[in-house]
Short mmCIF file of C-alpha atoms in Angstrom, two decimals:
data_model
loop_
_atom_site.label_atom_id
_atom_site.label_comp_id
_atom_site.label_asym_id
_atom_site.label_seq_id
_atom_site.Cartn_x
_atom_site.Cartn_y
_atom_site.Cartn_z
CA MET A 10 -5.76 33.95 -26.03
CA LYS A 11 -8.37 32.55 -25.04
CA ASN A 12 -11.39 33.11 -28.10
CA ILE A 13 -9.91 31.22 -31.14
CA LEU A 14 -11.49 30.79 -34.41
CA ILE A 15 -10.24 27.66 -36.47
CA THR A 16 -11.48 27.76 -40.13
CA GLY A 17 -12.44 24.39 -41.59
CA GLY A 18 -12.32 23.50 -37.77
CA ALA A 19 -14.51 20.42 -38.89
CA GLY A 20 -12.06 18.74 -40.67
CA PHE A 21 -9.66 16.12 -39.81
CA ILE A 22 -6.96 17.96 -38.27
CA GLY A 23 -9.25 20.76 -36.99
CA SER A 24 -11.75 18.35 -35.50
CA ASN A 25 -9.10 17.10 -33.36
CA LEU A 26 -7.20 20.56 -32.78
CA SER A 27 -10.95 21.82 -31.42
CA LEU A 28 -11.49 18.99 -28.92
CA LYS A 29 -7.50 19.64 -27.78
CA LEU A 30 -8.08 23.14 -27.11
CA VAL A 31 -11.72 23.10 -25.85
CA GLU A 32 -9.99 20.29 -22.85
CA LYS A 33 -7.37 23.45 -22.37
CA GLY A 34 -10.26 25.81 -21.24
CA TYR A 35 -10.31 27.37 -25.18
CA CYS A 36 -13.69 29.33 -26.58
CA VAL A 37 -13.18 28.02 -29.86
CA THR A 38 -15.35 29.10 -32.96
CA VAL A 39 -15.49 26.69 -35.64
CA LEU A 40 -16.32 28.46 -39.70
CA ASP A 41 -16.94 25.39 -41.44
CA ASN A 42 -18.86 24.77 -44.74
CA LEU A 43 -19.09 20.93 -44.46
CA SER A 44 -17.67 20.04 -47.65
CA THR A 45 -19.27 16.71 -49.15
CA GLN A 46 -16.60 15.21 -50.57
CA ILE A 47 -14.87 15.31 -46.74
CA HIS A 48 -18.20 15.02 -44.87
CA GLY A 49 -20.76 13.14 -46.73
CA ASN A 50 -23.93 14.04 -48.63
CA ASN A 51 -25.82 14.77 -44.91
CA PRO A 52 -22.97 16.49 -43.11
CA GLU A 53 -25.34 17.33 -39.81
CA LYS A 54 -26.20 13.96 -39.22
CA ASP A 55 -23.81 11.72 -40.39
CA SER A 56 -20.45 13.27 -40.53
CA PRO A 57 -18.55 12.14 -37.63
CA LEU A 58 -15.81 14.63 -37.16
CA TYR A 59 -18.85 17.35 -37.20
CA LYS A 60 -20.61 15.31 -34.48
CA SER A 61 -17.94 15.08 -32.11
CA ILE A 62 -17.16 19.18 -32.07
CA LEU A 63 -20.78 19.44 -31.74
CA GLY A 64 -22.14 21.56 -28.38
CA LYS A 65 -18.55 22.00 -28.04
CA VAL A 66 -17.34 25.00 -30.20
CA THR A 67 -19.61 27.97 -31.52
CA PHE A 68 -20.11 26.31 -34.79
CA ILE A 69 -20.73 29.09 -37.62
CA LYS A 70 -22.21 26.89 -41.36
CA GLY A 71 -20.41 29.17 -43.80
CA SER A 72 -17.21 29.26 -45.93
CA VAL A 73 -13.99 31.74 -46.27
CA VAL A 74 -14.54 32.96 -49.74
CA GLU A 75 -17.50 34.69 -48.46
CA ARG A 76 -17.83 38.60 -46.62
CA GLU A 77 -20.26 37.68 -44.36
CA ASP A 78 -19.31 34.38 -42.65
CA LEU A 79 -15.66 35.20 -41.91
CA GLU A 80 -16.80 38.51 -40.59
CA ALA A 81 -19.44 36.84 -38.45
CA ALA A 82 -16.71 34.24 -37.63
CA LEU A 83 -14.34 37.60 -36.97
CA ALA A 84 -16.13 38.68 -34.09
CA GLY A 85 -14.29 38.94 -30.39
CA GLN A 86 -11.22 36.73 -31.75
CA ASP A 87 -7.89 36.39 -30.07
CA ALA A 88 -6.06 34.75 -33.04
CA ILE A 89 -6.91 32.61 -35.69
CA VAL A 90 -6.13 28.96 -37.35
CA HIS A 91 -6.67 28.43 -40.92
CA TYR A 92 -6.93 25.31 -42.16
CA ALA A 93 -9.78 26.22 -44.50
CA ALA A 94 -8.34 24.23 -48.27
CA GLU A 95 -8.72 22.72 -50.41
CA THR A 96 -6.90 19.31 -50.12
CA GLY A 97 -5.10 16.81 -52.86
CA THR A 98 -2.63 17.49 -55.35
CA GLY A 99 -4.08 15.25 -57.71
CA GLN A 100 -7.66 16.49 -57.80
CA SER A 101 -5.79 20.34 -58.07
CA MET A 102 -4.43 19.86 -61.51
CA TYR A 103 -7.59 20.02 -62.84
CA GLU A 104 -9.82 21.52 -60.38
CA VAL A 105 -7.29 24.63 -60.71
CA HIS A 106 -9.80 27.58 -60.50
CA LYS A 107 -11.94 25.99 -57.21
CA TYR A 108 -8.34 25.53 -55.42
CA THR A 109 -7.05 28.84 -56.36
CA GLU A 110 -10.75 30.10 -55.18
CA VAL A 111 -11.08 28.95 -51.57
CA ASN A 112 -6.74 28.96 -51.30
CA VAL A 113 -5.69 31.73 -52.43
CA GLY A 114 -8.82 33.71 -52.50
CA GLY A 115 -10.60 32.39 -49.46
CA THR A 116 -6.82 33.88 -47.09
CA ALA A 117 -6.37 36.73 -49.84
CA LEU A 118 -10.29 37.73 -48.05
CA LEU A 119 -9.47 37.02 -44.79
CA LEU A 120 -6.25 39.18 -45.17
CA ASP A 121 -8.44 41.99 -46.50
CA ILE A 122 -11.02 41.60 -43.47
CA LEU A 123 -8.23 42.26 -41.10
CA THR A 124 -6.42 44.68 -43.41
CA ASN A 125 -9.34 47.52 -43.37
CA THR A 126 -11.91 46.71 -40.34
CA LYS A 127 -10.96 46.50 -36.52
CA HIS A 128 -10.65 43.67 -34.74
CA SER A 129 -8.92 41.70 -31.83
CA ILE A 130 -6.79 38.80 -33.80
CA LYS A 131 -3.32 38.24 -32.45
CA LYS A 132 -2.40 35.55 -34.12
CA ILE A 133 -3.00 34.11 -37.49
CA ILE A 134 -1.46 30.11 -37.51
CA VAL A 135 -1.56 29.16 -41.43
CA ALA A 136 -1.96 25.53 -42.43
CA SER A 137 0.97 25.54 -45.05
CA SER A 138 2.40 22.22 -47.01
CA ARG A 139 4.94 19.82 -47.17
CA SER A 140 4.56 20.52 -51.17
CA ILE A 141 5.89 23.67 -51.69
CA TYR A 142 9.13 22.34 -51.42
CA GLY A 143 8.24 19.75 -54.73
CA GLU A 144 11.15 17.46 -55.14
CA GLY A 145 12.65 18.53 -51.79
CA ARG A 146 16.50 18.09 -50.81
CA TYR A 147 19.37 16.69 -51.87
CA ARG A 148 23.03 16.19 -51.56
CA SER A 149 25.82 15.20 -54.55
CA GLN A 150 28.89 14.71 -54.30
CA GLU A 151 29.62 17.43 -57.09
CA LEU A 152 27.45 20.14 -55.79
CA GLY A 153 25.99 19.81 -52.37
CA TYR A 154 22.89 20.57 -51.80
CA VAL A 155 20.34 20.50 -54.81
CA TYR A 156 17.42 20.81 -55.26
CA PRO A 157 15.83 18.69 -58.10
CA ASP A 158 12.88 19.54 -60.51
CA SER A 159 10.44 17.77 -61.20
CA ARG A 160 10.74 14.96 -62.87
CA SER A 161 9.73 14.33 -66.74
CA MET A 162 7.04 12.54 -68.19
CA GLU A 163 9.11 10.96 -70.33
CA ALA A 164 11.63 8.85 -67.77
CA MET A 165 8.68 8.01 -65.81
CA THR A 166 6.95 6.10 -68.71
CA ALA A 167 10.23 4.18 -69.76
CA GLY A 168 9.92 3.61 -65.48
CA ASP A 169 12.96 6.28 -64.43
CA PHE A 170 11.33 7.04 -61.38
CA GLU A 171 13.95 8.78 -59.44
CA VAL A 172 15.06 12.49 -59.33
CA LYS A 173 17.74 13.56 -61.33
CA TYR A 174 19.85 16.68 -61.17
CA PRO A 175 22.29 18.18 -64.42
CA GLY A 176 25.80 17.07 -63.31
CA CYS A 177 25.47 14.67 -60.28
CA LYS A 178 25.78 11.12 -60.68
CA THR A 179 24.00 10.09 -57.76
CA LEU A 180 21.80 11.45 -54.98
CA GLU A 181 21.28 10.70 -51.90
CA LEU A 182 17.89 11.88 -49.64
CA VAL A 183 17.48 14.66 -46.69
CA ALA A 184 15.83 15.99 -45.09
CA THR A 185 14.01 19.08 -45.63
CA ASP A 186 14.52 22.69 -43.95
CA GLU A 187 12.59 25.40 -43.89
CA MET A 188 15.51 27.54 -46.07
CA SER A 189 15.18 24.52 -48.93
CA LYS A 190 13.97 25.75 -52.39
CA ILE A 191 10.39 26.73 -52.72
CA HIS A 192 9.05 24.76 -56.00
CA PRO A 193 6.05 23.33 -55.95
CA SER A 194 5.18 21.16 -58.81
CA SER A 195 1.23 21.25 -58.45
CA VAL A 196 -1.15 23.59 -58.25
CA TYR A 197 -2.22 22.57 -54.46
CA GLY A 198 1.42 23.75 -53.87
CA ILE A 199 1.81 26.74 -55.77
CA THR A 200 -2.24 27.33 -52.87
CA LYS A 201 -0.09 26.31 -50.24
CA GLN A 202 2.85 28.56 -51.13
CA THR A 203 0.83 31.64 -51.48
CA GLN A 204 -1.72 31.03 -48.86
CA GLU A 205 1.60 31.06 -47.34
CA GLN A 206 3.29 34.49 -48.55
CA LEU A 207 0.14 35.80 -48.28
CA VAL A 208 0.13 35.77 -44.11
CA MET A 209 3.78 36.18 -43.25
CA THR A 210 3.78 39.08 -45.60
CA CYS A 211 0.55 40.65 -44.58
CA CYS A 212 0.37 40.23 -40.94
CA LYS A 213 3.17 42.12 -40.99
CA SER A 214 1.73 45.20 -41.73
CA VAL A 215 -0.46 45.23 -39.48
CA SER A 216 1.15 44.01 -36.47
CA ILE A 217 -0.43 40.24 -35.84
CA ALA A 218 1.77 37.43 -35.23
CA GLY A 219 1.97 35.02 -38.58
CA VAL A 220 2.75 31.57 -38.02
CA ALA A 221 2.90 29.35 -41.08
CA LEU A 222 2.96 25.41 -40.28
CA ARG A 223 4.62 22.95 -43.15
CA TYR A 224 2.76 19.49 -42.22
CA GLN A 225 3.61 16.28 -43.86
CA ASN A 226 1.13 13.54 -44.45
CA VAL A 227 -1.09 13.89 -41.34
CA TYR A 228 -2.51 10.80 -40.44
CA GLY A 229 -4.78 9.16 -37.48
CA PRO A 230 -7.79 8.53 -36.57
CA GLY A 231 -11.06 10.29 -37.82
CA GLN A 232 -9.10 10.76 -40.86
CA SER A 233 -12.15 10.88 -43.79
CA LEU A 234 -12.33 6.65 -44.86
CA SER A 235 -14.75 8.05 -48.12
CA ASN A 236 -12.76 10.65 -49.90
CA PRO A 237 -10.49 9.83 -52.55
CA TYR A 238 -8.57 12.53 -52.55
CA THR A 239 -7.04 11.98 -48.95
CA GLY A 240 -4.46 10.68 -47.95
CA ILE A 241 -3.13 6.96 -48.89
CA LEU A 242 -3.47 5.36 -45.27
CA SER A 243 -6.69 6.34 -45.64
CA ILE A 244 -7.50 5.22 -49.33
CA PHE A 245 -5.55 1.79 -48.77
CA SER A 246 -7.32 0.97 -45.59
CA THR A 247 -10.70 1.04 -47.72
CA GLN A 248 -9.77 -0.58 -50.22
CA ILE A 249 -8.39 -3.52 -48.13
CA ARG A 250 -11.63 -3.68 -46.82
CA ASN A 251 -13.74 -3.73 -49.58
CA GLY A 252 -11.33 -6.72 -50.58
CA ASN A 253 -9.82 -4.68 -53.80
CA THR A 254 -6.02 -5.03 -55.36
CA ILE A 255 -3.87 -2.25 -54.04
CA ASN A 256 -2.81 -0.16 -57.41
CA ILE A 257 0.28 1.41 -56.18
CA PHE A 258 1.98 3.85 -58.09
CA GLU A 259 5.56 3.99 -59.26
CA ASP A 260 7.52 1.16 -58.56
CA GLY A 261 6.09 1.51 -54.53
CA LEU A 262 9.47 2.97 -53.35
CA GLU A 263 8.21 6.67 -53.17
CA SER A 264 8.07 7.83 -49.43
CA ARG A 265 6.75 10.25 -47.60
CA ASP A 266 7.19 12.14 -43.84
CA PHE A 267 3.13 10.38 -42.39
CA VAL A 268 3.42 11.88 -39.38
CA TYR A 269 0.24 11.36 -36.31
CA ILE A 270 -2.33 13.63 -35.72
CA ASP A 271 -1.83 14.15 -31.61
CA ASP A 272 1.81 15.37 -33.07
CA VAL A 273 0.63 18.02 -35.30
CA VAL A 274 -1.72 19.22 -32.43
CA ASN A 275 0.61 19.23 -30.06
CA ALA A 276 2.75 21.35 -32.25
CA THR A 277 0.06 24.03 -33.50
CA ILE A 278 -0.43 24.52 -29.81
CA LEU A 279 2.59 25.07 -28.99
CA CYS A 280 2.77 27.84 -32.03
CA LEU A 281 -0.05 29.24 -30.67
CA GLU A 282 1.11 29.58 -26.88
CA SER A 283 4.18 30.77 -27.80
CA LYS A 284 5.63 34.02 -28.29
CA ARG A 285 8.60 32.24 -29.91
CA ALA A 286 6.87 31.00 -32.35
CA ASP A 287 5.58 34.44 -34.23
CA ASN A 288 7.00 35.11 -37.59
CA GLU A 289 7.86 31.67 -38.17
CA ILE A 290 7.30 29.03 -40.72
CA LEU A 291 8.51 26.13 -39.40
CA ASN A 292 8.13 22.16 -40.15
CA VAL A 293 5.79 19.86 -38.50
CA GLY A 294 6.94 16.00 -39.28
CA ALA A 295 7.36 12.47 -37.83
CA GLY A 296 11.77 13.56 -39.90
CA GLU A 297 11.74 10.15 -41.07
CA ALA A 298 10.78 9.11 -44.46
CA THR A 299 8.45 5.93 -45.07
CA ASN A 300 7.28 3.83 -48.56
CA VAL A 301 4.49 3.09 -49.99
CA LEU A 302 5.14 -0.53 -50.70
CA THR A 303 4.85 -0.24 -46.99
CA VAL A 304 2.77 1.47 -45.82
CA ALA A 305 0.62 -0.67 -47.82
CA ASN A 306 2.41 -4.01 -46.41
CA GLU A 307 1.66 -2.69 -42.87
CA LEU A 308 -1.76 -2.81 -43.44
CA ILE A 309 -3.02 -5.46 -44.87
CA SER A 310 -0.75 -7.08 -42.09
CA ARG A 311 -2.81 -4.91 -39.13
CA TYR A 312 -6.46 -5.98 -41.13
CA GLY A 313 -5.62 -9.83 -41.37
CA ILE A 314 -6.77 -9.30 -45.06
CA ASP A 315 -4.95 -10.84 -48.26
CA ILE A 316 -5.57 -9.27 -51.18
CA PRO A 317 -3.25 -8.50 -53.81
CA VAL A 318 -0.59 -5.81 -54.04
CA LYS A 319 -0.04 -4.52 -57.44
CA ILE A 320 2.55 -2.09 -58.45
CA ASN A 321 1.83 -1.38 -61.86
CA GLY A 322 3.68 1.50 -63.20
CA ASN A 323 1.30 3.95 -63.56
CA PHE A 324 1.59 7.53 -61.79
CA ARG A 325 0.18 11.36 -61.44
CA LEU A 326 1.49 14.33 -62.62
CA GLY A 327 2.14 16.42 -60.33
CA ASP A 328 3.00 13.75 -57.59
CA ILE A 329 6.68 13.55 -56.17
CA ARG A 330 8.94 11.37 -55.40
CA HIS A 331 10.44 11.81 -51.48
CA ASN A 332 10.60 14.15 -49.47
CA TYR A 333 10.88 14.48 -45.36
CA ALA A 334 10.81 17.17 -42.53
CA ASP A 335 13.91 18.13 -41.30
CA LEU A 336 12.62 19.45 -37.66
CA SER A 337 15.76 21.18 -36.26
CA LYS A 338 14.00 24.79 -35.83
CA ILE A 339 11.16 23.65 -34.39
CA GLU A 340 12.78 21.45 -32.07
CA ALA A 341 15.63 23.96 -31.43
CA LEU A 342 13.05 27.46 -31.59
CA LEU A 343 10.11 25.36 -29.32
CA GLY A 344 11.68 22.13 -27.83
CA PHE A 345 8.87 20.10 -30.03
CA LYS A 346 9.29 16.45 -30.70
CA PRO A 347 7.07 14.04 -32.44
CA THR A 348 5.95 11.60 -30.57
CA VAL A 349 4.11 7.99 -31.65
CA SER A 350 6.13 6.43 -34.18
CA PHE A 351 5.03 5.43 -37.77
CA ALA A 352 4.85 1.36 -36.10
CA GLU A 353 2.12 2.84 -32.83
CA GLY A 354 0.47 5.23 -35.18
CA ILE A 355 -0.70 2.21 -37.75
CA GLY A 356 -1.55 0.77 -35.31
CA ARG A 357 -3.74 2.81 -33.39
CA PHE A 358 -5.12 3.77 -36.66
CA ALA A 359 -5.65 0.47 -37.79
CA GLU A 360 -7.36 -0.15 -35.07
CA TRP A 361 -9.82 2.96 -34.97
CA VAL A 362 -10.48 1.57 -38.71
CA LYS A 363 -11.86 -1.92 -37.49
CA GLU A 364 -14.65 -0.65 -35.20
CA GLN A 365 -15.80 1.46 -38.42
CA ALA A 366 -18.15 0.24 -40.97
CA ILE A 367 -17.07 -0.75 -44.79
CA VAL A 368 -17.62 2.43 -47.14
CA GLU A 369 -17.58 2.56 -50.95
CA ASP A 370 -14.26 2.57 -52.41
CA LYS A 371 -14.73 5.21 -54.49
CA TYR A 372 -10.54 5.42 -55.49
CA ALA A 373 -10.59 4.06 -58.50
CA ALA A 374 -13.15 6.09 -60.18
CA SER A 375 -11.11 8.98 -59.05
CA ILE A 376 -8.74 7.88 -61.73
CA VAL A 377 -10.92 7.53 -63.92
CA GLU A 378 -11.87 11.27 -63.04
CA MET A 379 -7.66 12.02 -64.02
CA LYS A 380 -7.27 9.55 -66.65
CA GLU A 381 -9.69 11.83 -67.89
CA LYS A 382 -7.63 14.89 -67.76
CA GLY A 383 -4.83 13.52 -68.86
CA LEU A 384 -3.26 13.95 -65.59
CA PHE A 385 -2.54 9.88 -65.04
CA LYS A 386 -0.57 8.27 -66.82
#
């Protein structure tokens, strides 16, 4: 397989994967609509991500919800890495139709074409997400492994942010493996679950190898600093460099599995090149949890800018408390181990940020939007 189509290939993960594949001798085609939320109002001139792949890949400006665009992009391809999607937990809770149309509808259209027309596709890798696990996996003395439901608004309003499970006095957070319960707590998570299931179900019926990669929180140089719906490292960085207060949700102890972009790219290429990954669902992460307050303080230290950090007790509906990946399966199957620690990765990220122009901090406006929808408390 030498001809690879990457939908959403001008995005953060997609552009990094594109460049690595080109370096390895693959012929890469990118289908991307150059969304203004990610690439700005004049992407052909101003988007660093787009410009990084310009002239190195065959670029098609188009959308996965348009049949003609997909058919043009699929011609002569051997494999697909399907990244095109609307991303962002909070935004998904009020842009329900848009997220469903693009994430579910675009994936369904892609599979419809592959099911009903002649093509040369042998493998599809779909970007799934840790969001499908909802609150993740815990262990209790009373019941063993349990999978708590979404936290109640009443408890969080009272300042109690930890997860609960009936019949359990205390819960111990443990790594979430691929056999864990699937119960997303956001529209985004629901669309990712559906994308994954569509690919893994339909590919079997047409003899295409399907692979679903459940990415954790990906970060690194190149991540958009102007998109208020992207990862918290970028959001916090823009706030710090603008001299704005960082308002941390809940009590600041909510945690995520932050995985560096290079490790994500390497894991994805392993899955593309190895038949051992065919028809498998795999976690991709760093395998450790880091809390949000630690991220904020670490970035402030890296930039040397003293700004206030306010733990405000507010929360967003659809957010989870904790989640980090069990990587046993991908290590056993493909030998994958993350190579960039969070300390090293955040250092690389911060050094890159220092070289970038300071952009407008739009995060407060995004929170106002959520408040108006009743989703920010």
